[in-house]
Short mmCIF file of C-alpha atoms and ligand atoms in Angstrom, two decimals:
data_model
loop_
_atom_site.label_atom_id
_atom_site.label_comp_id
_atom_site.label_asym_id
_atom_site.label_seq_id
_atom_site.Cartn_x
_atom_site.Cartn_y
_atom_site.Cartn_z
CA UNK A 4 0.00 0.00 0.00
CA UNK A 5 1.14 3.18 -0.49
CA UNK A 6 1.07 5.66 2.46
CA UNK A 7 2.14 9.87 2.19
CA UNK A 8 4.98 10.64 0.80
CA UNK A 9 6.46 11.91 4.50
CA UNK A 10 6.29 8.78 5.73
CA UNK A 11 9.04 7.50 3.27
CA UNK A 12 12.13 8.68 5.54
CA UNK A 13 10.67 8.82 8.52
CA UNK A 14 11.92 6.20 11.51
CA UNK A 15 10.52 5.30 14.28
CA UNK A 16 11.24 6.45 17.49
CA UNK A 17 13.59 4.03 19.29
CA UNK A 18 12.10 3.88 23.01
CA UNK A 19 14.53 2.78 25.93
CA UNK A 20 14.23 -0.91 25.84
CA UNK A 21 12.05 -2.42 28.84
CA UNK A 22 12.90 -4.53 31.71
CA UNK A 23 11.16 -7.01 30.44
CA UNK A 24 13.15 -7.32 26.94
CA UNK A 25 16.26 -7.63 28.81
CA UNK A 26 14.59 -10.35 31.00
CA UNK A 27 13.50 -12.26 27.66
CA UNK A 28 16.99 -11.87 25.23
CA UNK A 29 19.28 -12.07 27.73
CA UNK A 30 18.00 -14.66 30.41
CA UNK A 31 18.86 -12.53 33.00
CA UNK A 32 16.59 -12.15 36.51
CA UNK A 33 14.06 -9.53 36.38
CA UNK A 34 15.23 -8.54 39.94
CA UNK A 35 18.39 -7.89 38.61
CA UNK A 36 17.95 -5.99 35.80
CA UNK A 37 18.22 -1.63 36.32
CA UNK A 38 16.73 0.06 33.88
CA UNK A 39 18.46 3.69 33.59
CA UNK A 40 17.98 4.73 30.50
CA UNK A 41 14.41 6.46 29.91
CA UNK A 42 15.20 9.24 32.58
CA UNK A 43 11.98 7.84 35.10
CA UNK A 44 11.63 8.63 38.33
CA UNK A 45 13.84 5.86 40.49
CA UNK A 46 11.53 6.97 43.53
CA UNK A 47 8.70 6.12 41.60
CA UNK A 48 5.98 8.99 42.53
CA UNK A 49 4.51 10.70 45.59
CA UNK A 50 2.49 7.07 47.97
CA UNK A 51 -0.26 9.79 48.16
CA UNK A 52 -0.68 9.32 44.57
CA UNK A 53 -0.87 5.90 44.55
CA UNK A 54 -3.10 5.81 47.11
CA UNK A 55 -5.68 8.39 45.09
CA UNK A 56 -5.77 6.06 41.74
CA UNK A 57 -6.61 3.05 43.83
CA UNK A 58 -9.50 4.74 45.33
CA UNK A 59 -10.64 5.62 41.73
CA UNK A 60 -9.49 2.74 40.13
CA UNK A 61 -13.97 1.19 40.01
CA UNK A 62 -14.29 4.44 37.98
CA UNK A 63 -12.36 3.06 35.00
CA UNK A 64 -15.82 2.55 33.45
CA UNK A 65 -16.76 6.30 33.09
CA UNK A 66 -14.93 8.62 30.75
CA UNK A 67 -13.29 10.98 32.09
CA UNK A 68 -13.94 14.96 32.94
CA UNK A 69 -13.15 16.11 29.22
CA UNK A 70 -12.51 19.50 30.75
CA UNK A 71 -9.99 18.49 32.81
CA UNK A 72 -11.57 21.26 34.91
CA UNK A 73 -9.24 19.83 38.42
CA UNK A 74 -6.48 19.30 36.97
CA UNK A 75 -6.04 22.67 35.16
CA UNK A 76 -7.54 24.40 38.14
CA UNK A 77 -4.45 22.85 40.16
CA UNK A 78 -1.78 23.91 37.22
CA UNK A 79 -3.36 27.28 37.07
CA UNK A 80 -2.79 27.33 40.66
CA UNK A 81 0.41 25.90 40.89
CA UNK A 82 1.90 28.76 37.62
CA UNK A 83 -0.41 31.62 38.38
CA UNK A 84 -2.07 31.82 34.85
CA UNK A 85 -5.93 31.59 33.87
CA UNK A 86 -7.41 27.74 33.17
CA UNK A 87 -7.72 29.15 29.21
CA UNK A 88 -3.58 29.02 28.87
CA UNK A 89 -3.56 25.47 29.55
CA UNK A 90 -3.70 22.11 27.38
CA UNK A 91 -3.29 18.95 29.24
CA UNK A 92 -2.16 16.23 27.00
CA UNK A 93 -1.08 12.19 27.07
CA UNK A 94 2.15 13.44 27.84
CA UNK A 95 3.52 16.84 26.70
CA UNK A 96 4.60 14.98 23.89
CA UNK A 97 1.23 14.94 22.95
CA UNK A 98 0.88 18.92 23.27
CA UNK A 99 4.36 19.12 21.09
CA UNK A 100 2.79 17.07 18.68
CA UNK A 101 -0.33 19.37 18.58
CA UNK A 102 2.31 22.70 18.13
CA UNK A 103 3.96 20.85 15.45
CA UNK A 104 0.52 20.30 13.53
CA UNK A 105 -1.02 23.78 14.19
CA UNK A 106 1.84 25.40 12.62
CA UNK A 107 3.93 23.94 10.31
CA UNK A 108 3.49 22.66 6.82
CA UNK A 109 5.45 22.18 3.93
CA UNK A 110 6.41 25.92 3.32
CA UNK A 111 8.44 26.24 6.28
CA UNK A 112 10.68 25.02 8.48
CA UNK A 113 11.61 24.01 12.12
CA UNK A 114 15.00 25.25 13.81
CA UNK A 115 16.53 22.81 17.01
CA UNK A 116 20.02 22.17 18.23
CA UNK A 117 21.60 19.40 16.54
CA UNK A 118 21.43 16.85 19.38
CA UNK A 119 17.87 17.46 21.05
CA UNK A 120 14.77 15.60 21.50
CA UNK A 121 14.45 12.87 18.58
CA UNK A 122 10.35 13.87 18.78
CA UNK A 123 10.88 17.42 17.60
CA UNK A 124 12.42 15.93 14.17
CA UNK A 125 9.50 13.41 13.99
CA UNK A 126 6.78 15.25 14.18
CA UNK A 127 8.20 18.21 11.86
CA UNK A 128 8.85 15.49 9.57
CA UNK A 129 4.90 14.06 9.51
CA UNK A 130 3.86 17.39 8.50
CA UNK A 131 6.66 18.03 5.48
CA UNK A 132 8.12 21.12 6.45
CA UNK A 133 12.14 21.66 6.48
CA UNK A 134 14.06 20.55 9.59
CA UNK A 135 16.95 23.11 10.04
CA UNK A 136 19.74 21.73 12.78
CA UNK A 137 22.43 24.21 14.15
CA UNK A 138 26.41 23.15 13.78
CA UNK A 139 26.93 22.71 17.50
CA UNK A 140 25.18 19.36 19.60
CA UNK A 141 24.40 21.27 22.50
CA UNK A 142 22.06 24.55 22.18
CA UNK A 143 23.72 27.86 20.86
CA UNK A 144 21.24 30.91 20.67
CA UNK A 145 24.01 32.54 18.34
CA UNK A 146 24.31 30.33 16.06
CA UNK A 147 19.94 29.72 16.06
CA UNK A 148 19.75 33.78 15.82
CA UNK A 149 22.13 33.56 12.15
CA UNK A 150 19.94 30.97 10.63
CA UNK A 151 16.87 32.22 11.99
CA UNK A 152 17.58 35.82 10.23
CA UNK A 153 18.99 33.63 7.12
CA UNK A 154 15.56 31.33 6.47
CA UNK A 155 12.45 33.96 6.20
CA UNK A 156 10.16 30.88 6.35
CA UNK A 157 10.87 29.67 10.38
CA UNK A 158 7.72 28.99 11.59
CA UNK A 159 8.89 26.89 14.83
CA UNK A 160 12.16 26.82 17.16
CA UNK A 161 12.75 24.10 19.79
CA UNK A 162 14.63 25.08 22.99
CA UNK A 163 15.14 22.29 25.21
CA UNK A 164 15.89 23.40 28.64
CA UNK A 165 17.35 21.12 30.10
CA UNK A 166 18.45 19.40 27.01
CA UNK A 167 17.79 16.09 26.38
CA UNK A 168 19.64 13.80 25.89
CA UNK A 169 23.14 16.51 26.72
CA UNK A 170 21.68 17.67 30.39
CA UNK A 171 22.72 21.24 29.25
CA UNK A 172 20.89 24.19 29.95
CA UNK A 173 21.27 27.99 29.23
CA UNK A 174 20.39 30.72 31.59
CA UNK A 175 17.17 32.20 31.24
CA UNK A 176 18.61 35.86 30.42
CA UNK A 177 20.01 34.42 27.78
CA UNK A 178 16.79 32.90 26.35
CA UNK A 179 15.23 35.95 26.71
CA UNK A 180 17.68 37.91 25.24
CA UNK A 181 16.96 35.82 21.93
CA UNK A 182 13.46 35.76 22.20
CA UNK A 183 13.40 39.60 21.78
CA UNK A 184 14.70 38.90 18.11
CA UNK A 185 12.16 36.37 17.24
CA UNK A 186 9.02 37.73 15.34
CA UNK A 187 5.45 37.43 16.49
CA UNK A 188 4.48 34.66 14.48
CA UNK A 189 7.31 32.67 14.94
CA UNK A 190 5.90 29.48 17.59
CA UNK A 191 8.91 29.07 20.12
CA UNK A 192 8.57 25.51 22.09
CA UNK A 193 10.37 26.03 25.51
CA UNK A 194 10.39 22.34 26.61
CA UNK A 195 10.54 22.32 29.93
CA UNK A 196 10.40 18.52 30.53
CA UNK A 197 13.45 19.00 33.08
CA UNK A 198 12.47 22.59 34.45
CA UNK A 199 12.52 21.07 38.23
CA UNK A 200 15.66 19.78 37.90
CA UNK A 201 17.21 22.78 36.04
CA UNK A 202 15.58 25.03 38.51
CA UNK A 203 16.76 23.43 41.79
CA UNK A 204 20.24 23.04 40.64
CA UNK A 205 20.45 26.79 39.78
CA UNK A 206 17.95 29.73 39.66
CA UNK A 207 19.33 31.53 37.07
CA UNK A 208 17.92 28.60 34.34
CA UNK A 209 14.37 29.14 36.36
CA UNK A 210 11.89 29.92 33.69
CA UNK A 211 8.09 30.99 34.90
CA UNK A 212 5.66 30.14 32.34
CA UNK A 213 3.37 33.19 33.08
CA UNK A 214 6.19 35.99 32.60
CA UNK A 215 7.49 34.23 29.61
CA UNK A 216 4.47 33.84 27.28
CA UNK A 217 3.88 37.48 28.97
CA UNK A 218 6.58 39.06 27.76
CA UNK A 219 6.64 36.66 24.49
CA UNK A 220 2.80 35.89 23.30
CA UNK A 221 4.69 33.78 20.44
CA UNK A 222 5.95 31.28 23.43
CA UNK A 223 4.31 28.35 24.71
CA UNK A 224 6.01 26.51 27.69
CA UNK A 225 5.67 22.61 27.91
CA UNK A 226 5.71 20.98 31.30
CA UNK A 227 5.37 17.10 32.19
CA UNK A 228 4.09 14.77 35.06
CA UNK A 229 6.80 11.59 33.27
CA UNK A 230 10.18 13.08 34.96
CA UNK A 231 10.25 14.93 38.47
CA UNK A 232 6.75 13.70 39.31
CA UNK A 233 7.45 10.04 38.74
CA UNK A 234 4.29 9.19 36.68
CA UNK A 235 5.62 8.51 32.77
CA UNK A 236 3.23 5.56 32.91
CA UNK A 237 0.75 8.14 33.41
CA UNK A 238 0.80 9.55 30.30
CA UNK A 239 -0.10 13.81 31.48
CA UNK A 240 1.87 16.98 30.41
CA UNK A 241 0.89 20.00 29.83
CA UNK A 242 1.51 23.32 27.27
CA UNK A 243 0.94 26.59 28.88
CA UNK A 244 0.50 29.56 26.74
CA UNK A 245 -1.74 32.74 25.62
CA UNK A 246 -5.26 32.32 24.90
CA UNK A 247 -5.11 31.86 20.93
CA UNK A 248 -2.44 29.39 21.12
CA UNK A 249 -4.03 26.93 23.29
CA UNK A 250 -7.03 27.58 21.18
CA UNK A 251 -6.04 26.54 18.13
CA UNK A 252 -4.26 23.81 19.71
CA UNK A 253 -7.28 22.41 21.28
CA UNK A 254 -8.67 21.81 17.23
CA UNK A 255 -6.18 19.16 17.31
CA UNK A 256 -7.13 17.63 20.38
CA UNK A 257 -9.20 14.03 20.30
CA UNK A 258 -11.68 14.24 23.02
CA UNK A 259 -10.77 12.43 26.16
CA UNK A 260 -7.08 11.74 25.40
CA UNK A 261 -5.65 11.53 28.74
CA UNK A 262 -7.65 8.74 31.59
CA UNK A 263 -9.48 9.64 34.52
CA UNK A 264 -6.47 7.77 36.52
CA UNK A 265 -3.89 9.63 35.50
CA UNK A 266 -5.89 13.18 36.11
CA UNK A 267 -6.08 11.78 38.87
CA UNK A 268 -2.49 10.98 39.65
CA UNK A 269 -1.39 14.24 38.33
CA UNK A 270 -4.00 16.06 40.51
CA UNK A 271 -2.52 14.59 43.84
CA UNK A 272 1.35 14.80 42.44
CA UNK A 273 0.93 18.51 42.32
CA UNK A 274 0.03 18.48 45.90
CA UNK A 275 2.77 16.70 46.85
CA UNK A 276 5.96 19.03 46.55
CA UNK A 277 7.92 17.84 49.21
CA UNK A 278 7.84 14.85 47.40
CA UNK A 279 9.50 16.22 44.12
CA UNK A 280 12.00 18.20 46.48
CA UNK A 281 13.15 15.26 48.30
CA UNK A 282 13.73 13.42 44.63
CA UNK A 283 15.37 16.67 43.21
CA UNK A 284 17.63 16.60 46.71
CA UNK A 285 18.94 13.32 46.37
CA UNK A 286 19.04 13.18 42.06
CA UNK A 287 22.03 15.89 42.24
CA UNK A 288 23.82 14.43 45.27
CA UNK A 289 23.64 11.09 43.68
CA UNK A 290 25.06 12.70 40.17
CA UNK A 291 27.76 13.66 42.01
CA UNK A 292 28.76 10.40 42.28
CA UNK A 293 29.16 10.09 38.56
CA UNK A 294 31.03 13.34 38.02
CA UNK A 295 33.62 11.71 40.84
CA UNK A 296 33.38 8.51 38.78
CA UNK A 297 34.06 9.67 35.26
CA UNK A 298 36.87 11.73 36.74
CA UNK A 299 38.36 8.25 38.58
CA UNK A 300 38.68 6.60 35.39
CA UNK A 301 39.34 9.41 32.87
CA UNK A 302 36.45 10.19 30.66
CA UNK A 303 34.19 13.18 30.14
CA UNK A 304 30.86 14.45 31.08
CA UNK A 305 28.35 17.08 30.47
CA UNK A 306 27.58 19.10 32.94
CA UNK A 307 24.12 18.44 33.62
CA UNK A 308 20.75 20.03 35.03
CA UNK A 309 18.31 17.02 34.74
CA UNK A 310 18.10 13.18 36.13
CA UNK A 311 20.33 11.86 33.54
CA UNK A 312 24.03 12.30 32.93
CA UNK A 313 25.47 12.07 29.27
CA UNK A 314 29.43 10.35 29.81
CA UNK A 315 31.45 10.98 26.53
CA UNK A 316 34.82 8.44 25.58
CA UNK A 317 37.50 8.85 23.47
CA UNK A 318 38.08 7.40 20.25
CA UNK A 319 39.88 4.25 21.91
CA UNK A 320 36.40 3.11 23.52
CA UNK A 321 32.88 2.63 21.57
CA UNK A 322 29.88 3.68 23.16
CA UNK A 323 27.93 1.17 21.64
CA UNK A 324 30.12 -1.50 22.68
CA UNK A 325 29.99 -0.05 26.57
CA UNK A 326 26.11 -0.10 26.09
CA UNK A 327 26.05 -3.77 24.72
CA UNK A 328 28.07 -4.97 27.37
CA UNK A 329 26.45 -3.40 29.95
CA UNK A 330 22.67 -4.41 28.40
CA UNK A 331 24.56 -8.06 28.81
CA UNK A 332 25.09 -7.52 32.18
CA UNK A 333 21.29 -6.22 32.97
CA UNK A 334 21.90 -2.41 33.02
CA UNK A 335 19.92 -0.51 30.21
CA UNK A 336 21.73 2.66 29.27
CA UNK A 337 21.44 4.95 26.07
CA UNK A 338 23.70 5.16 23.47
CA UNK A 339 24.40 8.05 22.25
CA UNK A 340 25.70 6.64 18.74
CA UNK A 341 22.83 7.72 16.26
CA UNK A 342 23.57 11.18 17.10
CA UNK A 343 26.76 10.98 15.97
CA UNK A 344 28.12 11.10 19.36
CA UNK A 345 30.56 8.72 21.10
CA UNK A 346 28.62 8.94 24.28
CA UNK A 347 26.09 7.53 26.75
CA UNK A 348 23.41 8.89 28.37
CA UNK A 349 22.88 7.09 32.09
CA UNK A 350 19.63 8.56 34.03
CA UNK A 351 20.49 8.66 37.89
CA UNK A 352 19.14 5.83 39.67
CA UNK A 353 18.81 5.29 43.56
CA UNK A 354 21.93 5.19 45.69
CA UNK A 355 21.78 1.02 45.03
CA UNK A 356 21.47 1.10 41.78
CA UNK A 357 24.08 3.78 41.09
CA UNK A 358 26.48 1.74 43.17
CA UNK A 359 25.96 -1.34 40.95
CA UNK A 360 26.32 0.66 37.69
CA UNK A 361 29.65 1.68 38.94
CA UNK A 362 30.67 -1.74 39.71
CA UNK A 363 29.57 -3.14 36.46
CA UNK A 364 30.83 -0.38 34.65
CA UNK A 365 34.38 -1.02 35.84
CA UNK A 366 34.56 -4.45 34.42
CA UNK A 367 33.03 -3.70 31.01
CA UNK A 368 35.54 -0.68 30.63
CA UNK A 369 38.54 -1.12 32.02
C1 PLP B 12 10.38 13.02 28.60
C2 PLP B 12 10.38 14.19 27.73
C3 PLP B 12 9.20 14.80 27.27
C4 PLP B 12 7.82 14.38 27.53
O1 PLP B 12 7.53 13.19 27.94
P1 PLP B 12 6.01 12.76 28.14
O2 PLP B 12 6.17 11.49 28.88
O3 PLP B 12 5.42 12.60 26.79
O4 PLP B 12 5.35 13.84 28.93
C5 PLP B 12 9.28 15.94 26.51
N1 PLP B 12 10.44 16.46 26.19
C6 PLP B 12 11.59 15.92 26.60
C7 PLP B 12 12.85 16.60 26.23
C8 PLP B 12 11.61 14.77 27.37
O5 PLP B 12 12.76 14.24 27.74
#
């Protein structure tokens, strides 16, 4: 059968392998398998949470509030904006899908940093339009500004902050020293998938969703339940952005695409910000670890702001070799390789399973 022509080149996105693959190819004891490379929660999320979607779990039968009337009431609370700049979404993938689709098309094109989220490239890709990379991996607003002012036909730019899969992030007066170039009806995506962890490791990458798409109506600001909250089983993000945006992004919206059990779980998480704190807390005092590690034994690492750390080898080491071996020993990590990148991407675990990716990682390197 033949399908649209977009479809030819596109791939599919490669999701971090699960447990149970590892258990099935490689024999290996579920028990003893860590999965660190899909930058969960290792906490899991808040008990209260848990406790909520088993009370609600005999209301499976009933659709759910298509409103989302609690949940938005809580975000609305939780950013200080009206319920009418929000769009809750099956994750904020979901709500970056529905940006992409609103507003690009053939005619134009999509800026990103070479080595960002794989989903920003898919998406752009479904809907035809041009997919412009900058030179550099990791973001660099100069080098965006130049082909911004060089391609009249931009109708989207990504910035990922934190960046996934790098960890990087830029300060916030830098951002908004670049979004004072960008014209009106140019969509900017701030994804701010890692924003907690950014945040609590340092202030100045803060970003506050209502005084951004205040001071720049052409912003919308992506947030997710999957990362700090512990709930990427979930499926709930959200986009948060003026009126008209989240308007026309509603047109794209199927009715009743997230459950009732995971408003609910994101409902409770929000009240639960000790919880996130506590995770935030131990996340960088366990990354430590790995910054002392790589050091130890002599590679490199990007300095990071989220729950994942990206370590980078030199030419006499193969990252996909280190990942193989490592999968072989029941540790699932991400290799870096497809972005053209002789790294891995390892999201921080709890102290125990931190301590056994060291150990493992010794044998399979040294
Ligand atoms: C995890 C992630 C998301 C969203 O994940 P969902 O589970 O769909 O909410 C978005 N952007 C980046 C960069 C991510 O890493």
């Amino acid at each position: 059968m033949k399908f649209n022509a977009v479809l030819d080149n596109l791939k599919i996105y490669e999701a971090g392998k699960p447990i149970e693959l590892v258990v099935r190819e490689y024999g290996i004891d579920s028990k003893d398998v860590i999965k660190l490379a899909s930058n969960e929660n290792p906490r899991g999320c808040s008990p209260k949470v848990i406790e909520a979607v088993q009370k609600d779990a005999s209301k499976m039968n009933l659709y759910p509030d298509d409103s989302m009337y609690e949940l938005k009431e809580g975000l609305a609370k939780r950013f200080n904006v009206g319920s009418k700049n929000i769009i809750i979404g099956a994750g904020s993938d979901q709500v970056i899908s529905f940006a992409v689709h609103a507003k690009s098309n053939p005619n134009t094109a999509v800026l990103m940093a070479r080595t960002t989220f794989a989903m920003y490239e898919i998406y752009t890709r479904q809907t035809g339009a041009k997919i412009l990379k900058t030179p550099s991996h990791t973001h660099n607003l100069p080098e965006m500004l130049e082909m911004y002012q060089q391609n009249k036909d931009i109708s989207i730019i990504f910035l990922c902050l934190p960046n996934n899969p790098l960890g990087e992030c830029l300060d916030t007066k830098d951002i908004e020293a670049f979004l004072e170039k960008i014209n009106q009806d140019t969509l900017v995506i701030i994804d701010g998938a890692y924003q907690e962890y950014g945040s609590f490791k340092d202030k100045n990458k803060a970003i506050n969703p209502k005084e951004l798409i205040k001071k720049y109506p052409n912003t919308i600001y992506m947030g997710t339940f999957s990362k700090a909250y512990g709930l990427g089983g979930m499926r709930c993000g959200y986009g948060i952005a003026q009126a008209d945006i989240i308007e026309a992004l509603h047109k794209l919206r199927a009715p009743f695409n997230i459950t009732n059990l995971s408003l609910k779980a994101a409902i409770v998480a929000l009240q639960d910000e000790a919880f996130v704190q506590k995770c935030m807390a131990e996340n960088f005092q366990e990354m430590k670890r790995y910054e002392v590690f790589a050091k130890e034994l002599g590679f490199d690492f990007i300095d990071s702001y989220t729950n994942f750390i990206t370590l980078e080898f030199d030419n006499s080491k193969k990252s996909s070799d280190i990942a193989e071996k490592l999968l072989k020993k029941g540790i699932i990590v991400r290799n870096l390789g497809a972005y053209d990148m002789n790294a891995i991407r390892v999201t921080i675990g709890t102290p125990e399973q931190n301590s056994r990716f060291f150990e493992l990682f010794r044998t399979v390197y040294m």
